[in-house]
Short mmCIF file of C-alpha atoms in Angstrom, two decimals:
data_model
loop_
_atom_site.label_atom_id
_atom_site.label_comp_id
_atom_site.label_asym_id
_atom_site.label_seq_id
_atom_site.Cartn_x
_atom_site.Cartn_y
_atom_site.Cartn_z
CA MET K 8 158.36 186.80 125.31
CA ARG K 9 161.74 187.31 126.96
CA PRO K 10 164.67 186.30 124.79
CA THR K 11 167.37 184.07 126.25
CA ILE K 12 171.05 184.60 125.55
CA THR K 13 174.00 182.36 126.37
CA ALA K 14 177.18 183.53 128.09
CA PHE K 15 180.29 181.91 129.56
CA LYS K 16 179.78 180.25 132.92
CA THR K 17 183.42 181.13 133.61
CA SER K 18 184.48 183.94 131.31
CA PRO K 19 188.17 183.97 130.30
CA ASP K 20 188.07 187.79 130.48
CA ARG K 21 187.67 187.66 134.29
CA GLY K 22 184.66 189.96 134.31
CA ARG K 23 186.09 192.77 132.19
CA GLY K 24 183.16 192.67 129.77
CA LEU K 25 185.30 191.59 126.82
CA ALA K 26 183.39 188.40 125.99
CA ARG K 27 180.95 188.67 123.13
CA ASP K 28 177.80 188.48 125.21
CA MET K 29 178.61 192.05 126.28
CA ALA K 30 177.52 193.61 122.95
CA VAL K 31 174.24 191.72 123.05
CA ARG K 32 173.53 192.60 126.70
CA TRP K 33 174.34 196.24 125.93
CA ALA K 34 171.99 196.34 122.92
CA LEU K 35 169.18 194.75 124.92
CA GLU K 36 169.68 197.35 127.65
CA GLU K 37 169.71 200.21 125.13
CA VAL K 38 166.31 199.17 123.76
CA GLY K 39 164.91 198.27 127.18
CA GLN K 40 164.33 194.59 126.41
CA PRO K 41 164.52 192.31 129.49
CA TYR K 42 166.25 188.98 128.83
CA ASP K 43 167.30 185.75 130.48
CA THR K 44 170.83 184.39 130.51
CA ARG K 45 171.80 180.74 130.27
CA LEU K 46 175.38 180.05 131.29
CA VAL K 47 177.42 177.41 129.49
CA THR K 48 180.73 175.76 130.26
CA PHE K 49 183.48 175.33 127.67
CA ALA K 50 182.62 171.64 127.44
CA GLU K 51 178.94 172.42 126.86
CA MET K 52 179.84 174.91 124.11
CA LYS K 53 181.50 172.15 122.08
CA ALA K 54 178.70 169.61 122.60
CA PRO K 55 176.04 168.80 119.98
CA ALA K 56 173.19 170.59 121.78
CA HIS K 57 175.04 173.90 121.68
CA LEU K 58 176.48 173.33 118.19
CA ALA K 59 172.89 173.00 116.96
CA LEU K 60 172.38 176.59 118.09
CA GLN K 61 175.87 177.91 117.34
CA PRO K 62 177.80 176.02 114.63
CA PHE K 63 181.18 177.43 115.75
CA GLY K 64 180.80 176.40 119.40
CA GLN K 65 180.84 179.95 120.75
CA ILE K 66 178.72 182.30 122.83
CA PRO K 67 176.46 184.23 122.65
CA THR K 68 173.38 182.72 121.14
CA TYR K 69 169.97 184.39 121.13
CA GLN K 70 166.69 182.52 121.35
CA ASP K 71 163.28 184.13 121.11
CA GLY K 72 160.42 181.73 120.49
CA ASP K 73 161.33 179.77 117.37
CA LEU K 74 164.15 182.08 116.36
CA VAL K 75 167.72 181.02 117.10
CA LEU K 76 170.49 183.45 116.19
CA PHE K 77 174.26 183.53 116.59
CA GLU K 78 177.04 186.06 115.80
CA SER K 79 176.93 188.91 118.29
CA ALA K 80 176.74 191.68 115.67
CA ALA K 81 173.88 189.89 113.91
CA ILE K 82 172.03 189.64 117.22
CA VAL K 83 172.64 193.33 117.89
CA LEU K 84 171.23 194.14 114.45
CA HIS K 85 168.17 191.99 115.07
CA VAL K 86 167.54 193.62 118.45
CA ALA K 87 168.02 197.06 116.87
CA GLU K 88 165.60 196.31 114.04
CA ARG K 89 162.91 195.30 116.51
CA HIS K 90 163.07 198.79 118.07
CA PRO K 91 163.30 201.26 115.15
CA GLY K 92 164.81 204.64 115.94
CA VAL K 93 166.72 203.54 119.04
CA LEU K 94 169.93 201.88 117.81
CA LEU K 95 169.26 202.36 114.10
CA PRO K 96 168.02 205.55 112.44
CA VAL K 97 164.62 205.33 110.75
CA GLU K 98 165.81 207.32 107.71
CA PRO K 99 166.91 204.66 105.19
CA ASP K 100 170.27 206.11 104.13
CA ALA K 101 171.36 206.81 107.72
CA ARG K 102 170.22 203.32 108.70
CA ALA K 103 172.32 201.74 105.91
CA ARG K 104 175.38 203.75 107.02
CA ALA K 105 174.97 202.66 110.65
CA ILE K 106 174.84 199.02 109.52
CA ALA K 107 177.98 199.61 107.40
CA TRP K 108 179.81 200.64 110.59
CA MET K 109 178.70 197.39 112.24
CA PHE K 110 180.30 195.43 109.42
CA ALA K 111 183.38 197.67 109.46
CA ALA K 112 183.79 196.98 113.17
CA VAL K 113 183.77 193.18 112.87
CA ALA K 114 185.27 192.74 109.38
CA THR K 115 187.89 195.51 109.17
CA MET K 116 188.76 196.72 112.69
CA GLN K 117 188.40 193.49 114.64
CA PRO K 118 190.83 191.10 112.86
CA PRO K 119 194.11 192.98 113.58
CA ILE K 120 192.89 193.77 117.12
CA VAL K 121 192.04 190.15 117.89
CA GLU K 122 195.22 188.90 116.20
CA LEU K 123 197.33 191.21 118.37
CA GLY K 124 195.62 190.01 121.53
CA MET K 125 195.64 186.34 120.56
CA ALA K 126 199.33 186.36 119.67
CA ALA K 127 200.10 187.76 123.12
CA LEU K 128 198.13 184.86 124.60
CA VAL K 129 199.05 181.87 122.45
CA GLU K 130 202.40 182.76 120.81
CA ARG K 131 204.15 184.32 123.78
CA ASP K 132 206.58 181.39 124.12
CA LYS K 133 207.23 181.04 120.38
CA PRO K 134 210.67 182.04 119.10
CA TRP K 135 209.13 184.58 116.71
CA PHE K 136 206.95 186.37 119.26
CA GLU K 137 209.24 189.35 119.91
CA ALA K 138 209.87 189.92 116.22
CA ARG K 139 206.24 189.63 115.13
CA GLN K 140 204.52 191.65 117.84
CA PRO K 141 205.61 195.07 116.46
CA LEU K 142 204.28 194.05 113.03
CA LEU K 143 200.93 193.15 114.57
CA GLU K 144 200.80 196.39 116.51
CA GLN K 145 201.56 198.30 113.34
CA ALA K 146 198.72 196.53 111.50
CA ALA K 147 196.30 197.50 114.27
CA ARG K 148 197.61 201.09 114.27
CA VAL K 149 196.91 201.50 110.56
CA ARG K 150 193.23 200.87 111.22
CA LEU K 151 193.15 202.90 114.43
CA ASP K 152 194.73 205.87 112.61
CA GLN K 153 192.05 205.67 109.92
CA LEU K 154 189.19 205.28 112.39
CA SER K 155 190.47 208.15 114.53
CA ALA K 156 190.78 210.38 111.46
CA ARG K 157 187.22 209.59 110.40
CA LEU K 158 185.75 210.13 113.87
CA GLY K 159 187.55 213.47 114.22
CA GLU K 160 185.77 215.80 116.64
CA ALA K 161 182.45 213.98 116.42
CA ASP K 162 180.88 212.20 119.39
CA TRP K 163 179.80 209.20 117.31
CA LEU K 164 180.66 207.72 113.92
CA ASP K 165 177.64 208.99 112.00
CA GLY K 166 175.07 211.20 113.72
CA PRO K 167 173.53 209.96 116.99
CA PHE K 168 174.82 206.89 118.88
CA SER K 169 173.91 203.79 116.88
CA ALA K 170 174.41 200.05 116.72
CA GLY K 171 177.50 200.89 114.62
CA ASP K 172 179.05 202.68 117.60
CA LEU K 173 177.97 199.90 119.96
CA VAL K 174 179.73 197.21 117.94
CA MET K 175 182.76 199.40 117.21
CA VAL K 176 183.29 200.26 120.88
CA THR K 177 182.89 196.59 121.81
CA VAL K 178 185.71 195.75 119.38
CA LEU K 179 187.97 198.61 120.51
CA ARG K 180 187.56 197.67 124.18
CA ARG K 181 189.49 194.45 123.48
CA LEU K 182 192.63 196.59 123.21
CA GLY K 183 192.07 197.69 126.82
CA ALA K 184 195.13 196.39 128.61
CA SER K 185 197.53 196.50 125.65
CA GLY K 186 198.42 200.20 125.87
CA VAL K 187 197.93 200.57 122.11
CA LEU K 188 195.02 202.98 122.59
CA ASP K 189 197.17 205.37 124.65
CA ALA K 190 198.27 207.05 121.43
CA TYR K 191 194.64 207.69 120.41
CA PRO K 192 192.98 210.27 122.70
CA THR K 193 190.14 210.67 120.21
CA LEU K 194 189.31 206.96 120.42
CA THR K 195 189.88 206.76 124.17
CA ALA K 196 187.34 209.55 124.66
CA TYR K 197 184.95 207.84 122.24
CA ILE K 198 185.11 204.63 124.26
CA ALA K 199 184.67 206.54 127.53
CA ARG K 200 181.55 208.29 126.17
CA ALA K 201 180.09 204.93 125.25
CA GLU K 202 180.99 203.32 128.57
CA ALA K 203 179.27 206.20 130.41
CA ARG K 204 175.92 205.30 128.87
CA PRO K 205 173.54 203.87 131.49
CA ALA K 206 172.74 200.90 129.25
CA PHE K 207 176.43 200.03 129.02
CA GLN K 208 176.75 200.27 132.78
CA ARG K 209 173.79 197.93 133.34
CA ALA K 210 175.13 195.42 130.82
CA PHE K 211 178.59 195.56 132.34
CA ALA K 212 177.20 195.00 135.83
CA ALA K 213 175.17 192.02 134.62
CA GLN K 214 178.16 190.22 133.10
CA ARG K 215 180.32 191.21 136.07
CA ALA K 216 177.82 189.62 138.44
CA VAL K 217 178.20 186.32 136.56
CA PHE K 218 181.97 186.45 136.99
CA GLU K 219 181.72 187.26 140.68
CA ALA K 220 179.21 184.51 141.33
CA ALA K 221 181.50 181.99 139.59
CA ALA K 222 184.53 183.27 141.50
CA GLY K 223 182.48 182.62 144.63
CA MET W 17 169.18 205.86 89.30
CA ARG W 18 172.09 203.52 88.56
CA PRO W 19 174.42 203.03 91.51
CA THR W 20 178.16 203.39 90.99
CA ILE W 21 180.67 201.07 92.61
CA THR W 22 184.44 201.36 92.77
CA ALA W 23 186.87 198.59 91.89
CA PHE W 24 190.62 198.22 91.44
CA LYS W 25 191.98 199.65 88.20
CA THR W 26 194.65 196.93 88.42
CA SER W 27 193.43 194.16 90.71
CA PRO W 28 196.10 192.29 92.65
CA ASP W 29 194.11 189.09 92.15
CA ARG W 30 194.86 189.11 88.39
CA GLY W 31 191.22 188.74 87.40
CA ARG W 32 190.34 185.77 89.61
CA GLY W 33 187.38 187.58 91.16
CA LEU W 34 188.88 187.58 94.66
CA ALA W 35 188.76 191.35 95.19
CA ARG W 36 185.90 192.64 97.27
CA ASP W 37 184.00 194.28 94.43
CA MET W 38 183.09 190.71 93.36
CA ALA W 39 180.50 190.24 96.14
CA VAL W 40 178.84 193.55 95.31
CA ARG W 41 178.80 192.89 91.56
CA TRP W 42 177.34 189.44 92.24
CA ALA W 43 174.59 190.81 94.50
CA LEU W 44 173.68 193.48 91.94
CA GLU W 45 173.45 190.80 89.25
CA GLU W 46 171.30 188.54 91.45
CA VAL W 47 168.73 191.33 91.95
CA GLY W 48 168.99 192.55 88.34
CA GLN W 49 170.23 196.04 89.21
CA PRO W 50 172.40 197.64 86.50
CA TYR W 51 175.38 199.61 87.82
CA ASP W 52 178.35 201.68 86.77
CA THR W 53 181.93 200.98 87.81
CA ARG W 54 184.55 203.61 88.57
CA LEU W 55 188.09 202.21 88.61
CA VAL W 56 190.63 203.55 91.09
CA THR W 57 194.39 203.15 91.34
CA PHE W 58 196.14 202.29 94.59
CA ALA W 59 197.33 205.91 94.87
CA GLU W 60 193.78 207.20 94.39
CA MET W 61 192.47 204.82 97.09
CA LYS W 62 194.71 206.45 99.69
CA ALA W 63 193.91 210.04 98.61
CA PRO W 64 191.48 212.30 100.50
CA ALA W 65 188.73 212.16 97.87
CA HIS W 66 188.46 208.37 98.21
CA LEU W 67 188.99 208.37 101.99
CA ALA W 68 185.94 210.64 102.25
CA LEU W 69 183.94 207.75 100.75
CA GLN W 70 185.88 204.87 102.31
CA PRO W 71 187.73 205.66 105.56
CA PHE W 72 190.00 202.60 105.27
CA GLY W 73 191.22 203.40 101.73
CA GLN W 74 189.74 200.27 100.19
CA ILE W 75 187.37 199.23 97.44
CA PRO W 76 184.48 198.78 96.87
CA THR W 77 182.36 201.81 97.60
CA TYR W 78 178.73 202.15 96.56
CA GLN W 79 177.11 205.44 95.64
CA ASP W 80 173.45 205.88 94.82
CA GLY W 81 172.21 209.47 94.84
CA ASP W 82 173.14 210.90 98.22
CA LEU W 83 173.94 207.53 99.79
CA VAL W 84 177.59 206.50 100.10
CA LEU W 85 178.32 203.06 101.54
CA PHE W 86 181.44 200.99 102.15
CA GLU W 87 182.15 197.45 103.47
CA SER W 88 181.25 194.89 100.83
CA ALA W 89 178.93 192.85 103.07
CA ALA W 90 177.07 196.01 104.14
CA ILE W 91 176.61 196.92 100.49
CA VAL W 92 175.34 193.41 99.72
CA LEU W 93 172.86 193.73 102.59
CA HIS W 94 171.67 197.12 101.33
CA VAL W 95 171.21 195.79 97.81
CA ALA W 96 169.38 192.75 99.18
CA GLU W 97 167.06 194.89 101.31
CA ARG W 98 166.06 196.95 98.29
CA HIS W 99 164.79 193.79 96.58
CA PRO W 100 162.91 191.80 99.24
CA GLY W 101 162.58 188.08 98.63
CA VAL W 102 165.52 187.75 96.24
CA LEU W 103 168.65 187.58 98.41
CA LEU W 104 166.86 187.81 101.76
CA PRO W 105 163.76 185.88 102.77
CA VAL W 106 160.67 187.97 103.49
CA GLU W 107 159.79 185.92 106.58
CA PRO W 108 161.40 187.80 109.51
CA ASP W 109 163.08 184.87 111.31
CA ALA W 110 164.54 183.43 108.10
CA ARG W 111 165.72 186.93 107.12
CA ALA W 112 167.49 187.37 110.48
CA ARG W 113 169.21 183.98 110.09
CA ALA W 114 170.42 184.84 106.57
CA ILE W 115 171.92 188.08 107.91
CA ALA W 116 173.59 186.11 110.72
CA TRP W 117 175.38 184.04 108.08
CA MET W 118 176.62 187.24 106.43
CA PHE W 119 178.18 188.28 109.74
CA ALA W 120 179.52 184.77 110.35
CA ALA W 121 181.21 184.86 106.95
CA VAL W 122 183.09 188.11 107.52
CA ALA W 123 183.61 187.97 111.29
CA THR W 124 184.22 184.26 111.99
CA MET W 125 185.24 182.50 108.75
CA GLN W 126 187.15 185.28 107.03
CA PRO W 127 189.89 186.17 109.58
CA PRO W 128 191.75 182.83 109.61
CA ILE W 129 191.30 182.52 105.83
CA VAL W 130 192.71 185.97 105.14
CA GLU W 131 195.49 185.49 107.69
CA LEU W 132 196.57 182.27 106.00
CA GLY W 133 196.64 183.94 102.61
CA MET W 134 198.32 187.13 103.83
CA ALA W 135 201.07 185.23 105.66
CA ALA W 136 201.88 183.38 102.44
CA LEU W 137 202.20 186.76 100.72
CA VAL W 138 203.93 188.98 103.27
CA GLU W 139 205.73 186.59 105.66
CA ARG W 140 207.12 184.12 103.16
CA ASP W 141 210.71 185.32 103.70
CA LYS W 142 210.43 185.55 107.50
CA PRO W 143 212.36 183.01 109.57
CA TRP W 144 209.13 181.85 111.26
CA PHE W 145 207.11 181.28 108.09
CA GLU W 146 207.59 177.51 107.85
CA ALA W 147 206.81 176.95 111.53
CA ARG W 148 203.73 179.18 111.62
CA GLN W 149 202.03 178.16 108.40
CA PRO W 150 200.73 174.80 109.75
CA LEU W 151 199.27 176.62 112.77
CA LEU W 152 197.44 179.04 110.47
CA GLU W 153 196.18 176.19 108.31
CA GLN W 154 194.93 174.43 111.42
CA ALA W 155 193.06 177.56 112.57
CA ALA W 156 191.34 177.77 109.19
CA ARG W 157 190.53 174.05 109.26
CA VAL W 158 188.76 174.36 112.61
CA ARG W 159 186.28 176.78 111.04
CA LEU W 160 186.01 174.84 107.78
CA ASP W 161 185.25 171.65 109.73
CA GLN W 162 182.46 173.42 111.60
CA LEU W 163 181.01 175.06 108.50
CA SER W 164 181.13 171.80 106.57
CA ALA W 165 179.40 169.97 109.44
CA ARG W 166 176.64 172.57 109.56
CA LEU W 167 176.09 172.62 105.78
CA GLY W 168 175.89 168.82 105.68
CA GLU W 169 173.88 167.59 102.69
CA ALA W 170 172.10 170.88 102.14
CA ASP W 171 172.56 172.99 99.02
CA TRP W 172 172.69 176.26 100.96
CA LEU W 173 173.25 177.31 104.56
CA ASP W 174 169.62 177.97 105.50
CA GLY W 175 166.86 177.32 102.99
CA PRO W 176 167.13 178.91 99.54
CA PHE W 177 170.28 180.70 98.31
CA SER W 178 170.63 183.96 100.22
CA ALA W 179 172.95 186.89 100.80
CA GLY W 180 174.45 184.72 103.56
CA ASP W 181 175.58 182.15 100.99
CA LEU W 182 176.76 184.89 98.64
CA VAL W 183 179.07 186.42 101.25
CA MET W 184 180.18 183.03 102.60
CA VAL W 185 181.15 181.74 99.16
CA THR W 186 182.98 184.99 98.45
CA VAL W 187 185.05 184.42 101.59
CA LEU W 188 185.69 180.72 100.88
CA ARG W 189 186.84 181.46 97.32
CA ARG W 190 189.89 183.24 98.75
CA LEU W 191 191.23 179.79 99.70
CA GLY W 192 191.16 178.88 96.00
CA ALA W 193 194.80 178.23 95.18
CA SER W 194 195.89 177.11 98.66
CA GLY W 195 194.74 173.50 98.41
CA VAL W 196 193.15 173.72 101.86
CA LEU W 197 189.67 173.17 100.43
CA ASP W 198 190.71 169.85 98.85
CA ALA W 199 189.84 168.10 102.12
CA TYR W 200 186.31 169.54 102.07
CA PRO W 201 184.24 168.05 99.23
CA THR W 202 181.05 169.39 100.83
CA LEU W 203 182.38 172.94 100.70
CA THR W 204 183.95 172.53 97.26
CA ALA W 205 180.58 171.44 95.89
CA TYR W 206 178.87 174.34 97.71
CA ILE W 207 181.23 176.82 96.05
CA ALA W 208 180.74 175.17 92.67
CA ARG W 209 176.94 175.43 93.01
CA ALA W 210 177.27 179.14 93.75
CA GLU W 211 179.73 179.75 90.92
CA ALA W 212 177.33 178.08 88.50
CA ARG W 213 174.68 180.72 89.12
CA PRO W 214 174.19 182.96 86.07
CA ALA W 215 174.49 186.07 88.25
CA PHE W 216 177.88 184.90 89.54
CA GLN W 217 179.03 184.24 85.98
CA ARG W 218 178.00 187.72 84.83
CA ALA W 219 179.72 189.36 87.81
CA PHE W 220 182.86 187.29 87.26
CA ALA W 221 182.95 188.23 83.56
CA ALA W 222 182.55 191.91 84.43
CA GLN W 223 185.49 192.00 86.82
CA ARG W 224 187.54 189.79 84.46
CA ALA W 225 186.96 192.29 81.64
CA VAL W 226 188.49 195.03 83.80
CA PHE W 227 191.58 192.91 84.38
CA GLU W 228 191.95 192.05 80.71
CA ALA W 229 191.54 195.66 79.62
CA ALA W 230 194.24 196.74 82.10
CA ALA W 231 196.52 193.91 80.97
CA GLY W 232 196.13 195.33 77.47
#
């Protein structure tokens, strides 16, 4: 059975692989699981049929037989669990630590990173934008400092590449155009190592093809 | 072997059970796992010995033999996995959906809730506070509307009470004093059902005892 995921018909990231289907595509490529993609418009995402699959009106969803899942990190974890030893270590303690990095990525690293990016998008014309932006950057830097210190000279966060790295790199890539990562050579190299993986490249090409087809 | 968790020596929540050790204590009580608590000061949390356990200088941590974990939801998941059928269904699809709700709680519901609360704490004297606060409330309400619609008349998010409900309720409780939940009787009743669980009550009493001992 091939799972089906949903993705933006017209992604607001303009093909840069920053939408949340990217993590799921990447995980599916890492484990070698072929999949189908169903594209949805913004209007479709807010309609009852999609809300039945995804209560927050977002992409991606994941459908495999009777199973419907949402939340990209949860889908990555499910895909990883179906292929033990690929994206999650088999040894129980190492497996638990890899999952902890998945949660750290979305619960601790992601909020200041998304807030920084969203403010630049939606608060740019507010009178407080100039005064707040340095505070937001500083909040993101606190977490980047800590993550960089923990990664140190290692290639990956805890042993071999894992679903923890996959989700963490997906989150960090959202800083792409901001320049904030320029001060973090350790993290820039970490992201580059991840992006060099053949599975990342295939996933990136797949989402890019959707953007190019829509751009016509 | 009894696991050891860390918690604030002097919790900024003044004993209201809003610090992140609460979710872990609650999960341990639900599965009937006794545990020890090691209290840390704010200075200790930022020191190298704690950063070796928790790279972001936070509580809680979880130590059990050689295993060291951080991120409260990851610890809840680990505890749940060690006791199949209590906080996670045994049936694989239902288990995957419960885990998806854990991620939804920390990745989708939590950011606007924490941002609303943090702004009230740290931006109260900023010139933009009054203008921004309604925007933050609105962002939280979008997610609360969607969660409330999904929960509907059900007692819990997906079948019996699960780790997904435990983490979701922990996140929603942070809205406690804000009044935002007053417009959501469905969610208020959901939280009340969870708080009535004996395991929640024991966990709440345990963290409350720490606060009262510190208050002397």
